[in-house]
Amino acid sequence: MPKRYTITAALPYTNGPIHIGHLAGVYVPADIYTRYLRLTGNDVAFICGSDEHGVPITIKAKKEGVSPQDIVDKYHSIIKTSFEDFGISFDNYSRTSAKIHHDTASEFFKTLYDNNEFVEEISEQLYDAEANQFLADRFVVGTCPKCGNEESYGDQCENCGTSHNATDLINPKSAITGNVPTLKETKHWFLPLNKHEQFLKDWILKGHKKDWKPNVYGQVKSWIDDGLRPRAVTRDLDWGIPVPVEGGEGKVLYVWFDAPIGYISATKEWAAREGKNWEDYWKNDDTKLVHFIGKDNIVFHCIIFPAMLKAEGSYILPENVPANEFLNLEGNKLSTSKNWAVWLPDYLVDFPNQQDVLRYALTANAPETKDNDFTWKDFQARNNNELVAIFGNFINRVVVLTNKYYDGEVPTPSDYNAIDDDTIAALKAYPAVISSSIERYRFREASQELMNLARLGNKYLADEEPWKTIKTDEERTKTVMFTALQIASSLAVLSEPFLPFTSAKLKNILGHAQLESEPNWKMASEQLLLPAHHKIGKGELLFSKIEDTQIQEQLDKLEASKKANALAHKAVEPQKEEITFDDFSKLDIRVGTILEAEKMPKTKKLLVLKVDTGIDTRTIVSGIAESFKPEAIIGKRVTVLVNLAPRALRGVESQGMILMTEDSNGNLVFVNPDNKEVADGLKIS
């Protein structure tokens, strides 16, 4: 009997585009699961939307000199379009700035408020007097009290994943002004998680949640074992949903109270559009609720949101929360702020019509049980060695041979031998094998089983060699090609959750839409899908080889990002202690010209220069050999400190110093006069 599912994917912050970490952690696995559920006849609402409140939005707005609304409008459009172009099949992608969400979140808060589910407290919070603002969440940075990370935010440490309050930070500083904040009293409402501790223990620890992923169950158990404490549900901010009760002036709902309610409001929006009853998807015990998230959101979806739902009283609770670990990039942690990422909009431009390649690479290397590393070389290998060489190669051979031997018509098979029987039996078993993996949220395993089906097809063709038997045994060839076409047809059906664009293309080639009943998941396990005499289309390549030059372009782009980030975050040396004019006047800095230059033997960095200083020609040893070839700098105008005390370097007396600095790319450059009329020997003062 078909089941009803509500599938949610974590709401992305609208302060930047989507990158591959988001895709691997949340959106690709959620889409695989949802597409599978639809294919197996279930009633599914796949819900997501832009998270448009919270401090990261306001920080981005301040940096860009625009309003928070400008930021969320810009990135909501970018994110929504990227998801659509990439093939993430949301039933509704909404946004938390929508009126329906403001109304839903406000109503939810008031229900809990009226039922006395909150505690009201006046407490001391961090305050920046210069900015005239309380420092909520990411407006403050400091040292994490758990792991010692010196760049922890006020709500969460991105290094160890611990959630905490801003007042827990060691050596906090305002992210707005850099000032050390003070403590100032303010009133807020708190959700008393301690009140719901026994419920959470019974529901998770004593209940039936042992089938949750170990990382999810372990993190939740650790939180509960440590003892739960009240959690603030309001913030002193001017961007967000206003607190809808008396005394809430100047305050908004905390984003982690507001955001998960976005799943509910987005479902309401979808249901109204589609003529459905939204409560069936949130308040019916026959509905299965599944949250797809990254591991940094585990606490919010497994403790805080369930406590909110339980306190409200009329909602179902999540059946599972399959959180993935983090995806790294080329050996380093993905970082939005450092631009160390592969951005989805950029990928779609650089690799047009290759959405499925990235989907497959991210799924085959998914961080399901531990942090994994995405590399462009592995991406290339997954495409060239698996999608092209195994899946694409099998389909191409089957379609080409069918068109060549039978003018595109599925042949009528003759007698089956043992090899044929075994192959067909294995073929019919694959839907159940792949289903088992998907239903246990093992999408990486499922993707490899799909590839094993393509391997089965390749091995069958290689062993039976229809290109040879066509000359000696036409009846045998018909059986082999008929069987191979059944494998191809099953691949078209079973690949849809993983490779939706490829599946659609393959179904079109095989003419699925022209069949009396278009093949589905269940049919693939019970019968052969392509009848004899059915006409298929002409072949086209499902995948194309990715060249080394394309990969090198991506590696060069990352290297450029690394250099730009290093320069942007390069610490500016503090001013040295003050000197007097008399101190400065002791420096004799003159314009000179390099007459000769040669590498100092047995060194990497040193050049020996002959420099015309205008008052003499002298030897200067300079550590610039790794940046300049000797022959390239002869005749170069330079700035020289001529009265520096001589110093012996590797047996050569250096009689001055060439002044150098770095350009915007971090490369050494000469500090030289632009005016060619300035003569050697003239003093710089």
XYZ file of C-alpha atoms in Angstrom:
685
model
C 0.000 0.000 0.000
C 1.446 3.436 -0.918
C 2.620 5.545 1.983
C 2.615 9.282 2.556
C 5.950 11.009 3.108
C 6.990 14.529 4.021
C 10.627 14.956 3.002
C 12.450 18.118 4.040
C 15.876 19.369 3.011
C 17.695 21.894 5.200
C 16.845 25.485 4.307
C 19.974 27.108 2.809
C 21.034 30.523 4.069
C 20.530 33.187 1.416
C 23.909 34.840 1.944
C 25.619 33.068 -0.951
C 25.116 30.448 -3.686
C 25.015 26.669 -3.221
C 28.295 24.734 -3.291
C 29.160 21.034 -3.585
C 29.281 20.601 0.197
C 25.623 21.529 0.415
C 24.800 19.179 -2.459
C 26.686 16.189 -1.070
C 25.488 16.702 2.485
C 21.795 17.359 1.925
C 20.253 17.979 -1.470
C 21.498 15.125 -3.666
C 20.700 12.374 -1.113
C 17.304 13.969 -0.386
C 16.530 14.093 -4.105
C 17.598 10.468 -4.647
C 15.346 9.333 -1.812
C 12.390 11.419 -2.996
C 12.647 10.328 -6.627
C 12.815 6.706 -5.481
C 9.709 7.115 -3.323
C 7.795 8.601 -6.239
C 8.938 5.796 -8.554
C 7.651 3.224 -6.081
C 4.200 4.806 -6.007
C 4.266 6.787 -2.763
C 2.614 10.128 -1.995
C 5.473 12.554 -1.396
C 5.830 16.218 -0.480
C 9.479 17.267 -0.989
C 9.884 20.597 0.776
C 12.607 23.223 1.023
C 13.100 26.988 0.828
C 15.458 29.855 1.489
C 16.338 30.683 5.108
C 16.282 34.457 4.895
C 16.666 35.493 8.519
C 19.551 35.299 10.937
C 22.774 37.177 11.507
C 24.740 35.931 8.442
C 22.257 37.810 6.247
C 22.711 41.091 8.099
C 26.502 40.729 8.149
C 26.524 40.171 4.379
C 24.291 43.223 3.920
C 26.582 45.407 6.025
C 29.629 44.295 4.022
C 27.942 45.034 0.701
C 26.325 48.266 1.851
C 22.800 47.141 0.964
C 19.692 46.117 2.883
C 19.119 42.549 4.149
C 16.113 42.352 1.808
C 18.402 43.097 -1.150
C 20.664 40.230 -0.094
C 17.903 37.649 0.319
C 16.181 38.649 -2.928
C 19.451 38.281 -4.825
C 20.515 34.912 -3.423
C 17.034 33.391 -3.224
C 16.788 33.792 -6.995
C 20.305 32.394 -7.562
C 19.745 29.386 -5.288
C 16.273 28.553 -6.605
C 17.446 28.730 -10.243
C 20.532 26.608 -9.495
C 18.439 23.888 -7.874
C 16.062 23.854 -10.841
C 18.891 23.711 -13.386
C 20.633 20.962 -11.418
C 17.478 18.860 -11.281
C 16.637 18.882 -7.567
C 12.946 17.963 -7.748
C 11.372 19.940 -4.908
C 7.591 19.958 -4.823
C 7.905 23.423 -3.353
C 10.853 25.729 -2.846
C 9.636 28.619 -0.709
C 11.250 31.376 1.364
C 10.981 32.479 4.972
C 10.335 36.111 4.029
C 6.961 35.030 2.573
C 3.857 36.239 4.401
C 2.593 32.685 4.861
C 5.777 31.860 6.747
C 5.658 34.961 8.944
C 2.051 34.126 9.798
C 2.784 30.437 10.467
C 5.838 31.107 12.643
C 4.052 33.843 14.597
C 1.040 31.583 15.166
C 3.309 28.733 16.307
C 5.078 31.037 18.790
C 1.809 32.406 20.154
C 0.411 28.890 20.633
C 3.398 27.913 22.770
C 3.286 31.274 24.551
C -0.416 30.921 25.379
C 0.191 27.371 26.631
C 2.962 28.628 28.969
C 5.570 26.546 27.144
C 8.180 29.330 27.364
C 10.056 30.758 30.310
C 10.778 34.483 30.317
C 14.171 35.525 31.639
C 16.146 38.707 32.064
C 19.789 37.866 31.525
C 23.063 39.532 30.688
C 24.013 39.328 27.030
C 27.046 40.569 25.119
C 26.643 44.159 23.949
C 28.688 46.400 21.633
C 28.333 49.968 22.928
C 29.875 51.540 19.822
C 27.477 49.695 17.490
C 24.635 50.162 19.993
C 23.675 46.526 19.467
C 23.438 43.225 21.301
C 25.781 40.658 19.796
C 23.650 37.669 18.879
C 25.129 34.577 17.233
C 27.519 35.540 14.436
C 27.876 39.145 15.493
C 30.431 37.856 17.993
C 33.507 35.650 17.637
C 35.798 34.190 20.251
C 37.473 31.044 21.505
C 35.341 27.908 21.621
C 35.106 26.677 25.222
C 35.187 23.060 24.025
C 37.898 22.793 21.358
C 39.807 26.082 21.653
C 39.054 27.240 18.116
C 39.750 30.993 18.220
C 37.253 31.789 15.449
C 34.116 30.254 16.948
C 30.807 32.043 16.446
C 28.466 32.984 19.249
C 25.989 30.218 18.433
C 28.163 27.423 17.089
C 31.781 26.386 16.556
C 32.340 25.340 12.956
C 35.489 23.467 13.969
C 33.977 20.985 16.441
C 30.273 21.516 15.691
C 29.368 22.397 19.286
C 26.352 24.662 19.806
C 26.636 27.196 22.604
C 25.587 30.649 23.758
C 27.570 33.787 22.927
C 28.335 34.306 26.621
C 30.112 30.921 26.670
C 32.873 32.224 24.375
C 36.330 32.911 25.766
C 37.779 36.312 24.823
C 34.735 37.386 22.762
C 35.004 40.224 20.252
C 32.374 42.083 18.278
C 32.299 41.067 14.630
C 30.969 44.551 13.864
C 33.615 46.807 15.421
C 36.220 44.422 16.815
C 35.610 45.805 20.290
C 35.543 43.713 23.434
C 31.848 43.593 24.352
C 30.294 44.342 27.713
C 27.384 42.596 29.425
C 23.979 44.249 29.413
C 20.621 43.042 30.688
C 17.900 42.088 28.209
C 14.682 40.033 28.295
C 14.129 36.923 26.212
C 11.860 33.906 25.945
C 13.352 30.445 26.304
C 12.167 26.975 25.342
C 12.858 24.864 28.463
C 14.460 21.834 26.831
C 15.006 20.394 30.298
C 11.207 20.103 30.603
C 11.208 17.821 27.535
C 14.285 15.811 28.492
C 12.362 12.720 29.610
C 10.268 12.765 26.448
C 13.418 12.948 24.307
C 15.024 10.109 26.265
C 11.952 7.926 25.798
C 11.511 8.860 22.143
C 15.129 8.583 21.034
C 17.205 6.631 23.552
C 14.550 4.171 24.752
C 12.493 4.277 21.568
C 13.165 2.896 18.144
C 15.810 5.357 16.940
C 18.716 2.907 17.006
C 18.266 2.734 13.237
C 19.344 6.382 13.017
C 22.846 6.925 11.696
C 25.513 6.462 14.397
C 26.675 10.075 14.047
C 23.119 11.331 14.601
C 22.234 9.015 17.476
C 25.610 9.563 19.143
C 25.457 13.349 19.018
C 21.886 13.435 20.317
C 22.684 10.981 23.113
C 25.672 13.106 24.146
C 23.493 16.213 24.384
C 20.832 14.438 26.423
C 23.381 12.767 28.702
C 24.957 16.167 29.430
C 21.597 17.510 30.595
C 19.426 19.837 28.544
C 19.042 23.522 29.379
C 16.585 26.224 28.287
C 17.269 27.557 24.792
C 16.488 31.127 23.737
C 13.853 31.460 21.020
C 14.158 35.254 20.596
C 16.968 37.617 19.693
C 17.721 41.350 19.965
C 17.814 42.088 16.232
C 15.964 44.241 13.720
C 15.920 41.634 10.920
C 13.581 38.688 11.232
C 10.048 37.877 12.335
C 8.959 40.281 15.094
C 8.134 38.618 18.410
C 4.307 38.639 18.268
C 3.511 39.216 21.960
C 3.521 42.136 24.358
C 7.037 43.051 25.420
C 8.566 41.729 22.214
C 9.263 45.145 20.704
C 12.710 45.327 19.104
C 13.107 41.571 19.175
C 12.700 38.837 16.556
C 12.242 35.083 16.600
C 15.553 33.271 16.840
C 16.348 31.885 13.379
C 16.521 28.320 14.696
C 12.988 28.651 16.036
C 11.781 30.315 12.854
C 13.631 28.242 10.191
C 12.283 24.690 10.768
C 8.749 26.100 10.878
C 9.596 27.043 7.281
C 9.040 23.385 6.377
C 5.461 23.702 7.604
C 4.746 27.038 5.915
C 6.251 25.796 2.627
C 3.993 22.741 2.811
C 0.976 24.991 3.393
C 1.951 27.067 0.353
C 2.317 23.945 -1.818
C -0.903 22.359 -0.593
C -2.917 25.521 -1.302
C -1.514 25.620 -4.829
C -2.121 21.913 -5.499
C -5.517 21.641 -3.797
C -4.264 19.349 -1.028
C -4.717 19.329 2.738
C -1.397 20.358 4.309
C -2.324 18.801 7.651
C -2.221 15.346 6.054
C 1.543 15.848 5.694
C 2.204 17.170 9.218
C -0.566 15.993 11.507
C -1.421 12.507 10.298
C 0.201 9.553 12.065
C 0.237 7.611 8.787
C 2.724 10.141 7.359
C 6.452 9.518 7.593
C 8.499 12.687 8.218
C 12.183 12.587 7.187
C 14.651 15.475 7.571
C 17.789 15.575 5.346
C 20.455 17.764 6.937
C 24.189 18.222 7.455
C 25.774 17.176 10.732
C 25.967 20.781 11.971
C 22.154 20.813 12.133
C 21.639 17.575 14.065
C 20.868 19.171 17.429
C 18.301 21.551 15.974
C 16.401 18.843 14.060
C 16.656 16.037 16.619
C 16.240 17.906 19.900
C 15.031 21.501 19.516
C 12.500 21.133 16.667
C 10.996 17.892 18.057
C 10.664 19.620 21.439
C 8.868 22.493 19.697
C 6.532 20.098 17.889
C 5.872 18.139 21.073
C 5.151 21.354 22.999
C 2.670 22.466 20.316
C 1.001 19.093 20.560
C -0.634 18.423 17.193
C 2.303 17.569 14.920
C 3.998 14.293 13.980
C 7.654 13.781 14.849
C 10.464 12.852 12.438
C 10.844 9.185 11.616
C 14.473 9.631 10.646
C 17.088 12.376 10.309
C 19.784 11.001 7.968
C 22.521 13.593 8.433
C 25.710 13.366 6.412
C 29.183 14.357 7.532
C 31.172 17.159 5.832
C 32.705 17.169 2.356
C 36.181 18.645 2.028
C 37.684 20.029 -1.173
C 41.132 19.044 -2.411
C 42.260 18.229 1.136
C 40.964 21.404 2.789
C 37.731 22.239 4.564
C 35.131 23.911 2.358
C 34.859 27.579 3.303
C 32.409 30.124 1.951
C 34.255 33.038 3.518
C 37.563 31.918 2.003
C 35.984 31.115 -1.384
C 37.353 27.577 -1.096
C 34.422 25.902 -2.794
C 33.007 24.638 -6.063
C 29.938 26.798 -6.565
C 26.949 25.207 -8.270
C 26.228 28.164 -10.624
C 29.874 28.067 -11.791
C 29.779 24.303 -12.310
C 26.653 24.559 -14.447
C 28.448 27.059 -16.688
C 31.780 25.215 -16.841
C 30.196 21.776 -17.393
C 26.975 22.394 -19.353
C 24.520 19.491 -19.528
C 26.653 17.439 -17.142
C 24.525 17.689 -14.004
C 24.446 13.920 -13.621
C 28.233 13.657 -13.598
C 28.439 15.803 -10.468
C 25.453 14.010 -8.908
C 27.162 10.674 -9.472
C 30.600 11.800 -8.263
C 29.116 13.289 -5.088
C 26.996 10.197 -4.429
C 29.777 7.696 -5.107
C 32.000 9.617 -2.672
C 29.271 10.736 -0.275
C 30.335 11.629 3.299
C 27.731 9.286 4.788
C 29.736 7.983 7.749
C 32.822 10.203 7.802
C 34.149 13.374 6.251
C 35.202 12.735 2.654
C 37.311 14.647 0.164
C 36.188 15.870 -3.260
C 39.003 16.142 -5.777
C 38.730 17.147 -9.403
C 40.866 14.145 -10.407
C 38.409 11.764 -8.745
C 35.527 13.612 -10.417
C 37.234 13.065 -13.788
C 37.938 9.398 -13.021
C 34.336 8.733 -11.935
C 33.131 10.167 -15.225
C 35.686 8.685 -17.595
C 36.194 5.269 -15.965
C 32.645 4.569 -14.782
C 29.964 6.665 -16.444
C 31.649 6.713 -19.865
C 33.545 3.423 -19.886
C 30.957 1.230 -18.115
C 27.429 2.685 -18.217
C 27.715 4.717 -21.413
C 29.749 2.079 -23.223
C 27.192 -0.645 -22.550
C 24.246 1.450 -23.692
C 26.070 2.624 -26.800
C 26.957 -0.903 -27.866
C 23.430 -2.227 -27.309
C 21.725 0.597 -29.200
C 24.223 0.655 -32.064
C 24.077 -3.123 -32.574
C 20.271 -3.197 -32.389
C 20.046 -0.533 -35.073
C 22.738 -2.231 -37.152
C 21.376 -5.784 -37.003
C 17.613 -5.241 -36.705
C 16.991 -1.676 -37.901
C 16.208 -0.638 -34.299
C 13.578 -3.341 -33.676
C 13.788 -5.477 -30.536
C 14.416 -9.031 -31.834
C 12.374 -12.062 -30.842
C 14.528 -14.285 -28.616
C 15.095 -17.952 -29.236
C 15.828 -20.535 -26.578
C 17.564 -19.308 -23.410
C 20.643 -21.078 -22.131
C 21.888 -21.182 -18.531
C 23.879 -17.962 -18.943
C 20.796 -16.117 -20.181
C 18.678 -17.446 -17.323
C 21.259 -16.443 -14.735
C 21.619 -12.985 -16.271
C 17.870 -12.358 -16.321
C 17.534 -13.594 -12.742
C 20.295 -11.229 -11.625
C 18.671 -8.408 -13.594
C 15.318 -8.884 -11.855
C 17.020 -8.919 -8.444
C 18.609 -5.487 -8.824
C 15.504 -3.365 -8.049
C 15.210 -5.019 -4.629
C 18.954 -4.717 -3.990
C 18.995 -1.017 -4.846
C 15.748 -0.440 -2.908
C 17.270 -1.982 0.206
C 20.230 0.386 0.075
C 18.115 3.489 -0.591
C 15.614 2.685 2.155
C 18.517 2.420 4.615
C 19.845 5.787 3.365
C 22.953 4.142 1.903
C 22.944 6.085 -1.318
C 26.626 5.542 -2.070
C 26.081 1.789 -1.869
C 22.954 2.083 -4.021
C 24.799 4.025 -6.723
C 27.452 1.329 -6.928
C 24.801 -1.373 -7.252
C 23.393 0.584 -10.200
C 26.861 0.614 -11.743
C 27.134 -3.128 -11.071
C 24.024 -3.607 -13.211
C 25.804 -1.820 -16.060
C 28.827 -4.045 -15.407
C 26.549 -7.073 -15.672
C 25.481 -5.860 -19.103
C 29.034 -5.261 -20.280
C 30.191 -8.680 -19.088
C 27.236 -10.382 -20.723
C 27.987 -8.761 -24.072
C 31.731 -9.433 -23.785
C 31.130 -13.091 -22.959
C 28.459 -13.748 -25.569
C 30.059 -11.671 -28.368
C 27.001 -10.968 -30.565
C 29.239 -9.207 -33.108
C 30.747 -12.651 -33.776
C 27.656 -14.840 -33.474
C 25.772 -12.649 -35.949
C 27.941 -14.335 -38.594
C 27.453 -17.888 -37.320
C 24.254 -18.126 -35.292
C 21.599 -15.485 -35.935
C 19.071 -17.015 -33.533
C 21.601 -16.958 -30.687
C 22.390 -13.326 -31.487
C 18.704 -12.390 -31.243
C 18.506 -13.876 -27.736
C 21.648 -12.086 -26.615
C 20.513 -8.723 -27.980
C 17.017 -9.157 -26.550
C 18.528 -9.841 -23.112
C 20.974 -6.937 -23.372
C 18.106 -4.587 -24.269
C 16.268 -5.665 -21.103
C 19.302 -4.678 -19.049
C 19.438 -1.321 -20.833
C 15.742 -0.745 -20.148
C 16.141 -1.555 -16.450
C 19.057 0.854 -16.284
C 16.800 3.557 -17.720
C 14.295 3.007 -14.896
C 16.631 2.336 -11.968
C 19.005 5.188 -12.788
C 16.351 7.893 -12.447
C 16.944 8.677 -8.745
C 20.695 8.992 -9.316
C 20.986 10.221 -12.908
C 17.654 11.856 -13.795
C 18.830 13.618 -16.962
C 20.539 10.453 -18.201
C 17.481 8.373 -17.364
C 15.221 10.685 -19.365
C 17.582 10.578 -22.338
C 17.866 6.787 -22.199
C 14.099 6.316 -21.887
C 13.707 8.455 -24.989
C 16.277 6.398 -26.913
C 14.548 3.154 -25.917
C 11.086 4.539 -26.644
C 9.621 3.909 -23.193
C 6.839 6.439 -23.717
C 5.576 4.457 -26.713
C 5.043 1.292 -24.691
C 1.578 0.249 -23.553
C 2.671 0.701 -19.924
C 5.737 2.830 -19.319
C 8.179 0.729 -17.247
C 8.381 1.456 -13.532
C 10.379 0.222 -10.547
C 8.035 -2.624 -9.686
C 7.822 -3.839 -13.274
C 11.625 -3.968 -13.447
C 11.648 -6.627 -10.736
C 8.789 -8.692 -12.154
C 9.083 -8.767 -15.935
C 11.177 -7.982 -18.957
C 10.474 -4.413 -20.023
C 10.970 -4.231 -23.799
C 8.755 -6.568 -25.873
C 9.862 -8.072 -29.146
C 9.179 -5.910 -32.232
C 9.289 -2.703 -30.138
C 11.129 0.029 -32.032
C 13.962 1.920 -30.349
C 15.587 5.138 -31.505
C 19.034 6.007 -32.739
C 21.962 6.098 -30.362
C 23.458 9.182 -28.765
C 26.261 9.474 -26.251
C 24.996 9.578 -22.677
C 28.316 10.839 -21.315
C 31.402 12.461 -22.794
C 34.982 12.203 -21.660
C 36.294 15.008 -19.456
C 39.730 16.135 -20.610
C 42.769 16.959 -18.484
C 42.629 20.581 -19.629
C 39.136 20.983 -18.140
C 40.316 19.640 -14.807
C 43.419 21.813 -14.816
C 41.229 24.880 -15.347
C 39.327 24.028 -12.173
C 42.535 23.415 -10.215
C 43.934 26.732 -11.452
C 40.737 28.468 -10.357
C 41.096 27.016 -6.852
C 44.759 28.013 -6.699
C 43.839 31.557 -7.664
C 41.204 31.576 -4.894
C 43.784 30.365 -2.407
C 46.219 33.139 -3.336
C 43.535 35.822 -3.294
C 42.277 34.650 0.081
C 45.779 34.536 1.551
C 46.351 38.086 0.417
C 42.975 39.290 1.673
C 43.547 37.727 5.074
C 47.217 38.573 5.295
C 47.898 40.178 8.611
C 49.058 43.777 8.283
C 52.101 44.262 10.443
C 51.474 46.710 13.283
C 53.179 50.085 13.256
C 56.646 50.048 14.730
C 57.542 52.311 17.609
C 57.698 56.004 16.817
C 60.919 57.619 15.615
C 61.940 61.248 15.396
C 62.765 63.177 12.264
C 66.407 62.968 13.258
C 66.109 59.168 13.264
C 64.597 59.195 9.757
C 67.186 61.664 8.443
C 69.908 59.134 9.216
C 68.583 56.902 6.413
C 70.285 57.552 3.081
C 67.932 56.203 0.394
C 68.898 56.789 -3.238
C 67.879 55.872 -6.750
C 70.155 53.366 -8.454
C 70.468 51.075 -11.473
C 71.392 47.383 -11.508
C 74.433 46.951 -13.770
C 75.191 43.258 -13.205
C 73.400 40.310 -11.592
C 74.374 36.705 -11.006
C 73.223 33.798 -8.853
C 75.244 33.163 -5.723
C 76.583 29.582 -5.990
C 74.987 26.894 -3.789
C 72.056 29.060 -2.717
C 68.383 29.237 -3.776
C 67.495 32.756 -2.761
C 70.531 35.001 -3.171
C 71.599 37.172 -6.121
C 74.840 39.150 -6.198
C 74.191 42.576 -7.755
C 76.417 45.406 -8.997
C 74.488 48.627 -8.487
C 75.279 52.166 -9.699
C 74.131 54.290 -6.754
C 75.186 57.588 -8.364
C 77.907 57.990 -5.761
C 79.675 54.714 -6.530
C 79.233 51.220 -7.912
C 78.826 48.700 -5.130
C 78.026 45.060 -4.454
C 74.676 44.244 -2.868
C 73.467 40.731 -2.006
C 69.671 40.422 -2.285
C 67.375 37.472 -1.459
C 65.281 37.717 -4.632
C 66.587 34.817 -6.723
C 63.342 32.813 -6.454
C 61.393 35.727 -7.940
C 63.730 37.126 -10.595
C 66.176 35.732 -13.129
C 69.516 37.605 -13.103
C 69.370 38.571 -16.780
C 65.853 39.974 -16.423
C 66.781 42.688 -13.920
C 69.904 44.168 -15.498
C 69.139 47.837 -16.150
C 66.279 47.852 -13.597
C 65.865 51.146 -11.677
C 65.767 50.438 -7.960
C 65.619 52.141 -4.590
C 68.690 51.527 -2.403
C 69.428 52.059 1.276
C 73.086 52.997 0.820
C 74.234 53.694 4.387
C 73.284 50.310 5.828
C 76.294 48.828 7.628
C 78.089 46.287 5.380
C 77.385 42.619 6.127
C 79.136 39.481 4.902
C 76.817 36.928 3.290
C 78.364 33.624 2.171
C 81.742 35.334 1.987
C 80.499 38.297 -0.091
C 80.275 41.726 1.550
C 76.873 43.315 0.884
C 77.068 47.128 0.890
C 73.421 48.156 1.034
C 69.839 46.983 0.614
C 67.418 46.985 -2.316
C 63.929 48.019 -1.152
C 61.155 45.564 -2.128
C 57.443 45.054 -1.499
C 54.642 42.720 -2.708
C 51.985 43.303 -5.354
C 48.291 42.377 -5.059
C 49.130 38.754 -5.970
C 51.785 38.421 -3.297
C 54.693 38.607 -5.762
C 57.890 40.499 -4.958
C 58.275 43.805 -6.814
C 60.874 46.561 -6.752
C 60.175 49.871 -5.068
C 61.437 51.938 -8.004
C 60.851 55.496 -9.221
C 58.311 55.836 -12.080
C 59.858 59.065 -13.310
C 62.595 58.203 -15.810
C 64.046 61.698 -15.458
C 65.134 60.956 -11.886
C 68.906 60.453 -12.031
C 70.883 57.792 -10.210
C 72.216 59.059 -6.907
C 69.343 61.428 -6.135
C 68.198 61.070 -2.541
C 64.647 60.035 -1.611
C 63.319 62.123 1.244
